[in-house]
Amino acid sequence: MNERTVITMTTAIEMKGRAAEGCTGGQPWGADAFFSPEHRELLEGLMYPKKVEAHKYLFWEGDATGKLYYVRSGRVKLTKTTEDGKTINLSIQRQGDLIDALDMTGSGVYGYSAESIEDAEFGVIQEKDLEILLHRHGDFAVAYTRWMALQHMTTQSKFRDLLLFGKPGALASTLIRLCNTCGVATKDGIRLTMKLTNTELADFIGATRESVNRMLSEFKSDGIIDIEGGFIIVKTLKELKAICQCPSFPACPREICRI
């Protein structure tokens, strides 16, 4: 993550009035960043539409896999439930993302649930159709493999943040990822356009709501963040990066540093 990159991207979005689209500056996002227009056309040819209302589930943890979901619109929260019933937020998927847990054996199950945060539309691809596409188009198979590699790198970077630098480091990392995903540059700092409760933030880092309340209060008293109308404003990105020892760009590119 590079502070200059974040500020440049968010400023571009603010000027274009596209705050709700995050920090991509109109650039392809998620899987769309890896696939050419020809590849996306091939995928579109395999899709059938599916709509899911807000706060409804696309699938549940433990359901049989066998489908790939392309997010056409809306946002989807991926969550995992522990044995003691605690929910952990894994990520938030949005337009241009692929939700994939295919094991290509026909015997797998989802290791997480997918819940629509808002009304969402998907393109659904059957596993058998994807297999045929991968066999027939080597260039698409290479792009798909690169996309899958990025998913693993993103997961590994989140584990790093959660395990190595304690809860403050995990929270700082989550705020940085939110800056890259839904931050807008303002005169006061980077304003997060996604409104999350302290409970939801706690679910991203495996902490309690009370501990997140305390850490946010400390960040605020240190002048690192501010909170206005329930929205967090990151005033000093450099300080957040220091807390979680954030790797410098290009070691941690924007595609990985996302919520």
PDB file of C-alpha atoms in Angstrom:
ATOM      1  CA  MET A   1       0.000   0.000   0.000  1.00  0.00           C
ATOM      2  CA  ASN A   2       1.319   3.377  -0.938  1.00  0.00           C
ATOM      3  CA  GLU A   3      -0.044   6.488   0.787  1.00  0.00           C
ATOM      4  CA  ARG A   4       0.445   8.618  -2.307  1.00  0.00           C
ATOM      5  CA  THR A   5      -1.424   6.034  -4.416  1.00  0.00           C
ATOM      6  CA  VAL A   6      -4.366   5.980  -2.013  1.00  0.00           C
ATOM      7  CA  ILE A   7      -4.685   9.761  -1.927  1.00  0.00           C
ATOM      8  CA  THR A   8      -4.408  10.047  -5.725  1.00  0.00           C
ATOM      9  CA  MET A   9      -7.105   7.435  -6.301  1.00  0.00           C
ATOM     10  CA  THR A  10      -9.520   8.861  -3.777  1.00  0.00           C
ATOM     11  CA  THR A  11      -9.074  12.394  -5.070  1.00  0.00           C
ATOM     12  CA  ALA A  12      -9.920  11.223  -8.569  1.00  0.00           C
ATOM     13  CA  ILE A  13     -13.114   9.610  -7.323  1.00  0.00           C
ATOM     14  CA  GLU A  14     -14.180  12.668  -5.362  1.00  0.00           C
ATOM     15  CA  MET A  15     -13.776  14.819  -8.476  1.00  0.00           C
ATOM     16  CA  LYS A  16     -15.881  12.421 -10.552  1.00  0.00           C
ATOM     17  CA  GLY A  17     -18.562  12.075  -7.893  1.00  0.00           C
ATOM     18  CA  ARG A  18     -18.149   8.305  -7.712  1.00  0.00           C
ATOM     19  CA  ALA A  19     -17.624   7.864  -3.990  1.00  0.00           C
ATOM     20  CA  ALA A  20     -19.877   4.832  -3.787  1.00  0.00           C
ATOM     21  CA  GLU A  21     -17.610   2.936  -6.163  1.00  0.00           C
ATOM     22  CA  GLY A  22     -14.600   3.019  -3.860  1.00  0.00           C
ATOM     23  CA  CYS A  23     -11.016   3.827  -4.757  1.00  0.00           C
ATOM     24  CA  THR A  24     -10.728   2.247  -8.174  1.00  0.00           C
ATOM     25  CA  GLY A  25     -10.936   5.517 -10.078  1.00  0.00           C
ATOM     26  CA  GLY A  26     -13.074   3.808 -12.729  1.00  0.00           C
ATOM     27  CA  GLN A  27     -10.503   1.051 -13.265  1.00  0.00           C
ATOM     28  CA  PRO A  28     -11.546  -2.644 -13.477  1.00  0.00           C
ATOM     29  CA  TRP A  29     -12.063  -4.216 -10.071  1.00  0.00           C
ATOM     30  CA  GLY A  30     -11.702  -7.753  -8.756  1.00  0.00           C
ATOM     31  CA  ALA A  31     -11.750 -10.482 -11.384  1.00  0.00           C
ATOM     32  CA  ASP A  32     -12.491  -7.890 -14.067  1.00  0.00           C
ATOM     33  CA  ALA A  33      -8.948  -6.577 -13.594  1.00  0.00           C
ATOM     34  CA  PHE A  34      -7.568  -9.940 -14.747  1.00  0.00           C
ATOM     35  CA  PHE A  35      -9.855 -10.831 -17.639  1.00  0.00           C
ATOM     36  CA  SER A  36      -9.792  -9.210 -21.050  1.00  0.00           C
ATOM     37  CA  PRO A  37     -13.023  -8.114 -22.744  1.00  0.00           C
ATOM     38  CA  GLU A  38     -12.863 -11.358 -24.740  1.00  0.00           C
ATOM     39  CA  HIS A  39     -12.549 -13.390 -21.541  1.00  0.00           C
ATOM     40  CA  ARG A  40     -15.495 -11.596 -19.949  1.00  0.00           C
ATOM     41  CA  GLU A  41     -17.542 -12.255 -23.072  1.00  0.00           C
ATOM     42  CA  LEU A  42     -16.757 -15.968 -22.775  1.00  0.00           C
ATOM     43  CA  LEU A  43     -17.853 -15.934 -19.140  1.00  0.00           C
ATOM     44  CA  GLU A  44     -21.021 -13.989 -19.918  1.00  0.00           C
ATOM     45  CA  GLY A  45     -21.931 -16.669 -22.455  1.00  0.00           C
ATOM     46  CA  LEU A  46     -22.033 -19.238 -19.652  1.00  0.00           C
ATOM     47  CA  MET A  47     -23.972 -17.218 -17.089  1.00  0.00           C
ATOM     48  CA  TYR A  48     -27.590 -17.343 -16.098  1.00  0.00           C
ATOM     49  CA  PRO A  49     -29.013 -14.526 -13.948  1.00  0.00           C
ATOM     50  CA  LYS A  50     -29.860 -14.671 -10.258  1.00  0.00           C
ATOM     51  CA  LYS A  51     -31.169 -11.944  -7.957  1.00  0.00           C
ATOM     52  CA  VAL A  52     -30.864 -11.905  -4.178  1.00  0.00           C
ATOM     53  CA  GLU A  53     -32.626  -9.400  -1.949  1.00  0.00           C
ATOM     54  CA  ALA A  54     -30.823  -7.455   0.745  1.00  0.00           C
ATOM     55  CA  HIS A  55     -29.963  -9.481   3.867  1.00  0.00           C
ATOM     56  CA  LYS A  56     -30.759 -12.783   2.123  1.00  0.00           C
ATOM     57  CA  TYR A  57     -28.214 -15.545   1.625  1.00  0.00           C
ATOM     58  CA  LEU A  58     -26.740 -16.544  -1.713  1.00  0.00           C
ATOM     59  CA  PHE A  59     -25.536 -19.767  -0.092  1.00  0.00           C
ATOM     60  CA  TRP A  60     -24.742 -21.108   3.358  1.00  0.00           C
ATOM     61  CA  GLU A  61     -21.577 -22.539   4.826  1.00  0.00           C
ATOM     62  CA  GLY A  62     -21.757 -26.303   4.307  1.00  0.00           C
ATOM     63  CA  ASP A  63     -23.796 -26.115   1.079  1.00  0.00           C
ATOM     64  CA  ALA A  64     -22.413 -28.134  -1.808  1.00  0.00           C
ATOM     65  CA  THR A  65     -20.208 -26.177  -4.192  1.00  0.00           C
ATOM     66  CA  GLY A  66     -20.476 -26.423  -7.950  1.00  0.00           C
ATOM     67  CA  LYS A  67     -21.214 -22.860  -9.006  1.00  0.00           C
ATOM     68  CA  LEU A  68     -19.233 -19.683  -9.581  1.00  0.00           C
ATOM     69  CA  TYR A  69     -20.958 -16.348  -8.889  1.00  0.00           C
ATOM     70  CA  TYR A  70     -20.052 -13.168 -10.752  1.00  0.00           C
ATOM     71  CA  VAL A  71     -21.257 -10.037  -8.927  1.00  0.00           C
ATOM     72  CA  ARG A  72     -23.040  -7.815 -11.444  1.00  0.00           C
ATOM     73  CA  SER A  73     -24.362  -5.343  -8.894  1.00  0.00           C
ATOM     74  CA  GLY A  74     -24.683  -4.943  -5.145  1.00  0.00           C
ATOM     75  CA  ARG A  75     -22.420  -5.994  -2.307  1.00  0.00           C
ATOM     76  CA  VAL A  76     -22.044  -9.397  -0.660  1.00  0.00           C
ATOM     77  CA  LYS A  77     -20.555 -10.203   2.741  1.00  0.00           C
ATOM     78  CA  LEU A  78     -18.658 -13.486   3.106  1.00  0.00           C
ATOM     79  CA  THR A  79     -18.785 -14.823   6.667  1.00  0.00           C
ATOM     80  CA  LYS A  80     -17.630 -17.888   8.562  1.00  0.00           C
ATOM     81  CA  THR A  81     -19.107 -19.263  11.768  1.00  0.00           C
ATOM     82  CA  THR A  82     -16.891 -20.819  14.421  1.00  0.00           C
ATOM     83  CA  GLU A  83     -17.824 -23.875  16.477  1.00  0.00           C
ATOM     84  CA  ASP A  84     -18.878 -21.667  19.391  1.00  0.00           C
ATOM     85  CA  GLY A  85     -21.251 -19.710  17.150  1.00  0.00           C
ATOM     86  CA  LYS A  86     -19.123 -16.594  16.624  1.00  0.00           C
ATOM     87  CA  THR A  87     -19.328 -14.973  13.183  1.00  0.00           C
ATOM     88  CA  ILE A  88     -16.197 -13.741  11.413  1.00  0.00           C
ATOM     89  CA  ASN A  89     -16.407 -11.393   8.425  1.00  0.00           C
ATOM     90  CA  LEU A  90     -14.018 -12.610   5.735  1.00  0.00           C
ATOM     91  CA  SER A  91     -14.519 -10.023   3.002  1.00  0.00           C
ATOM     92  CA  ILE A  92     -17.009  -7.871   1.130  1.00  0.00           C
ATOM     93  CA  GLN A  93     -17.478  -8.684  -2.543  1.00  0.00           C
ATOM     94  CA  ARG A  94     -18.799  -6.127  -5.018  1.00  0.00           C
ATOM     95  CA  GLN A  95     -19.395  -5.517  -8.711  1.00  0.00           C
ATOM     96  CA  GLY A  96     -16.662  -7.169 -10.779  1.00  0.00           C
ATOM     97  CA  ASP A  97     -15.822  -9.823  -8.176  1.00  0.00           C
ATOM     98  CA  LEU A  98     -16.113 -13.583  -8.542  1.00  0.00           C
ATOM     99  CA  ILE A  99     -17.259 -15.696  -5.618  1.00  0.00           C
ATOM    100  CA  ASP A 100     -15.623 -19.060  -6.069  1.00  0.00           C
ATOM    101  CA  ALA A 101     -15.109 -22.114  -3.879  1.00  0.00           C
ATOM    102  CA  LEU A 102     -14.851 -24.711  -6.632  1.00  0.00           C
ATOM    103  CA  ASP A 103     -12.733 -27.757  -5.881  1.00  0.00           C
ATOM    104  CA  MET A 104     -13.210 -29.338  -9.318  1.00  0.00           C
ATOM    105  CA  THR A 105     -13.920 -32.728  -7.694  1.00  0.00           C
ATOM    106  CA  GLY A 106     -17.678 -32.428  -7.322  1.00  0.00           C
ATOM    107  CA  SER A 107     -17.542 -33.319  -3.624  1.00  0.00           C
ATOM    108  CA  GLY A 108     -16.736 -29.995  -1.953  1.00  0.00           C
ATOM    109  CA  VAL A 109     -18.792 -27.745   0.304  1.00  0.00           C
ATOM    110  CA  TYR A 110     -18.594 -24.016   0.942  1.00  0.00           C
ATOM    111  CA  GLY A 111     -16.399 -23.070   3.897  1.00  0.00           C
ATOM    112  CA  TYR A 112     -18.256 -19.784   4.355  1.00  0.00           C
ATOM    113  CA  SER A 113     -21.655 -18.151   3.802  1.00  0.00           C
ATOM    114  CA  ALA A 114     -22.513 -15.338   1.377  1.00  0.00           C
ATOM    115  CA  GLU A 115     -25.065 -12.738   2.490  1.00  0.00           C
ATOM    116  CA  SER A 116     -26.237  -9.826   0.361  1.00  0.00           C
ATOM    117  CA  ILE A 117     -25.726  -6.500   2.123  1.00  0.00           C
ATOM    118  CA  GLU A 118     -28.078  -4.895  -0.409  1.00  0.00           C
ATOM    119  CA  ASP A 119     -30.161  -6.036  -3.362  1.00  0.00           C
ATOM    120  CA  ALA A 120     -27.711  -7.808  -5.649  1.00  0.00           C
ATOM    121  CA  GLU A 121     -27.588  -9.414  -9.082  1.00  0.00           C
ATOM    122  CA  PHE A 122     -25.305 -12.262 -10.091  1.00  0.00           C
ATOM    123  CA  GLY A 123     -24.242 -14.224 -13.101  1.00  0.00           C
ATOM    124  CA  VAL A 124     -24.114 -17.911 -12.175  1.00  0.00           C
ATOM    125  CA  ILE A 125     -21.674 -20.285 -13.879  1.00  0.00           C
ATOM    126  CA  GLN A 126     -21.865 -24.056 -13.500  1.00  0.00           C
ATOM    127  CA  GLU A 127     -18.623 -25.814 -12.595  1.00  0.00           C
ATOM    128  CA  LYS A 128     -18.824 -28.192 -15.563  1.00  0.00           C
ATOM    129  CA  ASP A 129     -19.185 -25.265 -17.966  1.00  0.00           C
ATOM    130  CA  LEU A 130     -16.178 -23.523 -16.438  1.00  0.00           C
ATOM    131  CA  GLU A 131     -14.103 -26.704 -16.814  1.00  0.00           C
ATOM    132  CA  ILE A 132     -14.879 -26.824 -20.532  1.00  0.00           C
ATOM    133  CA  LEU A 133     -13.940 -23.160 -20.904  1.00  0.00           C
ATOM    134  CA  LEU A 134     -10.611 -23.724 -19.116  1.00  0.00           C
ATOM    135  CA  HIS A 135      -9.797 -26.699 -21.359  1.00  0.00           C
ATOM    136  CA  ARG A 136     -10.656 -24.903 -24.590  1.00  0.00           C
ATOM    137  CA  HIS A 137      -9.065 -21.511 -23.951  1.00  0.00           C
ATOM    138  CA  GLY A 138      -5.539 -21.629 -22.539  1.00  0.00           C
ATOM    139  CA  ASP A 139      -5.241 -17.836 -22.318  1.00  0.00           C
ATOM    140  CA  PHE A 140      -8.390 -17.713 -20.192  1.00  0.00           C
ATOM    141  CA  ALA A 141      -7.034 -20.534 -18.006  1.00  0.00           C
ATOM    142  CA  VAL A 142      -3.860 -18.495 -17.358  1.00  0.00           C
ATOM    143  CA  ALA A 143      -5.883 -15.390 -16.415  1.00  0.00           C
ATOM    144  CA  TYR A 144      -8.122 -17.480 -14.151  1.00  0.00           C
ATOM    145  CA  THR A 145      -5.079 -19.011 -12.436  1.00  0.00           C
ATOM    146  CA  ARG A 146      -3.617 -15.557 -11.814  1.00  0.00           C
ATOM    147  CA  TRP A 147      -6.889 -14.413 -10.303  1.00  0.00           C
ATOM    148  CA  MET A 148      -6.985 -17.455  -7.996  1.00  0.00           C
ATOM    149  CA  ALA A 149      -3.387 -16.771  -6.929  1.00  0.00           C
ATOM    150  CA  LEU A 150      -4.411 -13.242  -5.948  1.00  0.00           C
ATOM    151  CA  GLN A 151      -7.212 -14.620  -3.762  1.00  0.00           C
ATOM    152  CA  HIS A 152      -4.676 -16.736  -1.868  1.00  0.00           C
ATOM    153  CA  MET A 153      -2.311 -13.770  -1.478  1.00  0.00           C
ATOM    154  CA  THR A 154      -5.141 -11.610  -0.144  1.00  0.00           C
ATOM    155  CA  THR A 155      -6.105 -14.266   2.401  1.00  0.00           C
ATOM    156  CA  GLN A 156      -2.490 -14.698   3.488  1.00  0.00           C
ATOM    157  CA  SER A 157      -2.049 -10.956   3.983  1.00  0.00           C
ATOM    158  CA  LYS A 158      -5.151 -10.842   6.209  1.00  0.00           C
ATOM    159  CA  PHE A 159      -3.856 -13.744   8.292  1.00  0.00           C
ATOM    160  CA  ARG A 160      -0.571 -11.870   8.667  1.00  0.00           C
ATOM    161  CA  ASP A 161      -2.342  -8.795   9.978  1.00  0.00           C
ATOM    162  CA  LEU A 162      -4.570 -10.765  12.345  1.00  0.00           C
ATOM    163  CA  LEU A 163      -1.873 -12.979  13.833  1.00  0.00           C
ATOM    164  CA  LEU A 164       1.293 -10.902  14.024  1.00  0.00           C
ATOM    165  CA  PHE A 165       0.330  -7.480  15.351  1.00  0.00           C
ATOM    166  CA  GLY A 166      -2.498  -8.072  17.820  1.00  0.00           C
ATOM    167  CA  LYS A 167      -5.962  -6.585  17.717  1.00  0.00           C
ATOM    168  CA  PRO A 168      -4.773  -2.956  17.247  1.00  0.00           C
ATOM    169  CA  GLY A 169      -2.723  -4.047  14.221  1.00  0.00           C
ATOM    170  CA  ALA A 170      -5.645  -6.024  12.814  1.00  0.00           C
ATOM    171  CA  LEU A 171      -7.994  -3.042  13.249  1.00  0.00           C
ATOM    172  CA  ALA A 172      -5.469  -0.650  11.700  1.00  0.00           C
ATOM    173  CA  SER A 173      -5.089  -3.010   8.728  1.00  0.00           C
ATOM    174  CA  THR A 174      -8.862  -3.262   8.332  1.00  0.00           C
ATOM    175  CA  LEU A 175      -9.172   0.536   8.254  1.00  0.00           C
ATOM    176  CA  ILE A 176      -6.411   0.752   5.622  1.00  0.00           C
ATOM    177  CA  ARG A 177      -8.193  -1.858   3.506  1.00  0.00           C
ATOM    178  CA  LEU A 178     -11.410   0.117   3.844  1.00  0.00           C
ATOM    179  CA  CYS A 179      -9.555   3.234   2.648  1.00  0.00           C
ATOM    180  CA  ASN A 180      -8.550   1.369  -0.508  1.00  0.00           C
ATOM    181  CA  THR A 181     -12.026  -0.102  -0.998  1.00  0.00           C
ATOM    182  CA  CYS A 182     -14.402   2.738  -0.170  1.00  0.00           C
ATOM    183  CA  GLY A 183     -12.336   5.781   0.825  1.00  0.00           C
ATOM    184  CA  VAL A 184     -12.850   9.282  -0.529  1.00  0.00           C
ATOM    185  CA  ALA A 185     -10.289  12.060  -0.084  1.00  0.00           C
ATOM    186  CA  THR A 186     -11.592  15.138   1.728  1.00  0.00           C
ATOM    187  CA  LYS A 187      -9.923  18.143   3.306  1.00  0.00           C
ATOM    188  CA  ASP A 188     -10.086  16.343   6.666  1.00  0.00           C
ATOM    189  CA  GLY A 189      -8.641  13.017   5.500  1.00  0.00           C
ATOM    190  CA  ILE A 190      -9.894   9.830   3.866  1.00  0.00           C
ATOM    191  CA  ARG A 191     -13.603   9.399   4.558  1.00  0.00           C
ATOM    192  CA  LEU A 192     -14.939   5.833   4.477  1.00  0.00           C
ATOM    193  CA  THR A 193     -18.200   5.740   2.538  1.00  0.00           C
ATOM    194  CA  MET A 194     -19.120   2.316   3.921  1.00  0.00           C
ATOM    195  CA  LYS A 195     -20.846   2.741   7.266  1.00  0.00           C
ATOM    196  CA  LEU A 196     -19.885  -0.115   9.582  1.00  0.00           C
ATOM    197  CA  THR A 197     -20.899  -0.583  13.189  1.00  0.00           C
ATOM    198  CA  ASN A 198     -18.269  -1.364  15.797  1.00  0.00           C
ATOM    199  CA  THR A 199     -19.753  -4.863  15.999  1.00  0.00           C
ATOM    200  CA  GLU A 200     -19.189  -5.352  12.268  1.00  0.00           C
ATOM    201  CA  LEU A 201     -15.617  -4.086  12.560  1.00  0.00           C
ATOM    202  CA  ALA A 202     -15.098  -6.471  15.472  1.00  0.00           C
ATOM    203  CA  ASP A 203     -16.301  -9.364  13.320  1.00  0.00           C
ATOM    204  CA  PHE A 204     -13.577  -8.583  10.771  1.00  0.00           C
ATOM    205  CA  ILE A 205     -10.800  -9.051  13.324  1.00  0.00           C
ATOM    206  CA  GLY A 206     -12.239 -11.616  15.721  1.00  0.00           C
ATOM    207  CA  ALA A 207     -12.571  -9.147  18.573  1.00  0.00           C
ATOM    208  CA  THR A 208     -15.370  -7.955  20.829  1.00  0.00           C
ATOM    209  CA  ARG A 209     -17.380  -4.798  20.225  1.00  0.00           C
ATOM    210  CA  GLU A 210     -16.074  -3.387  23.514  1.00  0.00           C
ATOM    211  CA  SER A 211     -12.437  -3.824  22.503  1.00  0.00           C
ATOM    212  CA  VAL A 212     -13.075  -2.147  19.145  1.00  0.00           C
ATOM    213  CA  ASN A 213     -14.800   0.738  20.955  1.00  0.00           C
ATOM    214  CA  ARG A 214     -11.707   1.161  23.121  1.00  0.00           C
ATOM    215  CA  MET A 215      -9.234   0.946  20.221  1.00  0.00           C
ATOM    216  CA  LEU A 216     -11.179   3.414  18.090  1.00  0.00           C
ATOM    217  CA  SER A 217     -11.300   5.815  21.031  1.00  0.00           C
ATOM    218  CA  GLU A 218      -7.520   5.528  21.394  1.00  0.00           C
ATOM    219  CA  PHE A 219      -7.010   6.083  17.639  1.00  0.00           C
ATOM    220  CA  LYS A 220      -9.248   9.136  17.868  1.00  0.00           C
ATOM    221  CA  SER A 221      -7.475  10.592  20.908  1.00  0.00           C
ATOM    222  CA  ASP A 222      -4.138  10.095  19.110  1.00  0.00           C
ATOM    223  CA  GLY A 223      -5.444  12.099  16.141  1.00  0.00           C
ATOM    224  CA  ILE A 224      -5.300   9.112  13.763  1.00  0.00           C
ATOM    225  CA  ILE A 225      -9.011   8.989  12.974  1.00  0.00           C
ATOM    226  CA  ASP A 226     -12.173  10.981  13.506  1.00  0.00           C
ATOM    227  CA  ILE A 227     -15.814   9.910  13.411  1.00  0.00           C
ATOM    228  CA  GLU A 228     -18.602  12.056  11.952  1.00  0.00           C
ATOM    229  CA  GLY A 229     -22.177  10.856  11.694  1.00  0.00           C
ATOM    230  CA  GLY A 230     -21.093   7.256  12.126  1.00  0.00           C
ATOM    231  CA  PHE A 231     -18.557   7.476   9.278  1.00  0.00           C
ATOM    232  CA  ILE A 232     -14.857   7.050  10.010  1.00  0.00           C
ATOM    233  CA  ILE A 233     -12.352   9.586   8.663  1.00  0.00           C
ATOM    234  CA  VAL A 234      -8.743   8.439   8.529  1.00  0.00           C
ATOM    235  CA  LYS A 235      -6.687  11.544   9.254  1.00  0.00           C
ATOM    236  CA  THR A 236      -3.205   9.994   9.344  1.00  0.00           C
ATOM    237  CA  LEU A 237      -2.771   6.967   7.109  1.00  0.00           C
ATOM    238  CA  LYS A 238       0.932   6.809   7.936  1.00  0.00           C
ATOM    239  CA  GLU A 239       0.186   6.183  11.607  1.00  0.00           C
ATOM    240  CA  LEU A 240      -2.187   3.324  10.791  1.00  0.00           C
ATOM    241  CA  LYS A 241       0.479   1.755   8.582  1.00  0.00           C
ATOM    242  CA  ALA A 242       3.005   1.982  11.413  1.00  0.00           C
ATOM    243  CA  ILE A 243       0.687   0.151  13.826  1.00  0.00           C
ATOM    244  CA  CYS A 244       0.392  -2.907  11.556  1.00  0.00           C
ATOM    245  CA  GLN A 245       3.861  -2.544   9.992  1.00  0.00           C
ATOM    246  CA  CYS A 246       2.204  -2.267   6.599  1.00  0.00           C
ATOM    247  CA  PRO A 247       4.504  -3.364   3.738  1.00  0.00           C
ATOM    248  CA  SER A 248       5.348  -0.638   1.245  1.00  0.00           C
ATOM    249  CA  PHE A 249       4.061  -0.659  -2.318  1.00  0.00           C
ATOM    250  CA  PRO A 250       4.654  -2.695  -4.529  1.00  0.00           C
ATOM    251  CA  ALA A 251       5.064  -5.462  -1.917  1.00  0.00           C
ATOM    252  CA  CYS A 252       1.391  -5.004  -1.071  1.00  0.00           C
ATOM    253  CA  PRO A 253      -0.463  -3.775  -4.188  1.00  0.00           C
ATOM    254  CA  ARG A 254      -3.944  -2.254  -4.168  1.00  0.00           C
ATOM    255  CA  GLU A 255      -5.512  -5.464  -5.500  1.00  0.00           C
ATOM    256  CA  ILE A 256      -4.493  -7.268  -2.301  1.00  0.00           C
ATOM    257  CA  CYS A 257      -5.077  -4.433   0.165  1.00  0.00           C
ATOM    258  CA  ARG A 258      -8.877  -4.461   0.108  1.00  0.00           C
ATOM    259  CA  ILE A 259     -11.551  -5.384   2.579  1.00  0.00           C
TER     260      ILE A 259
END
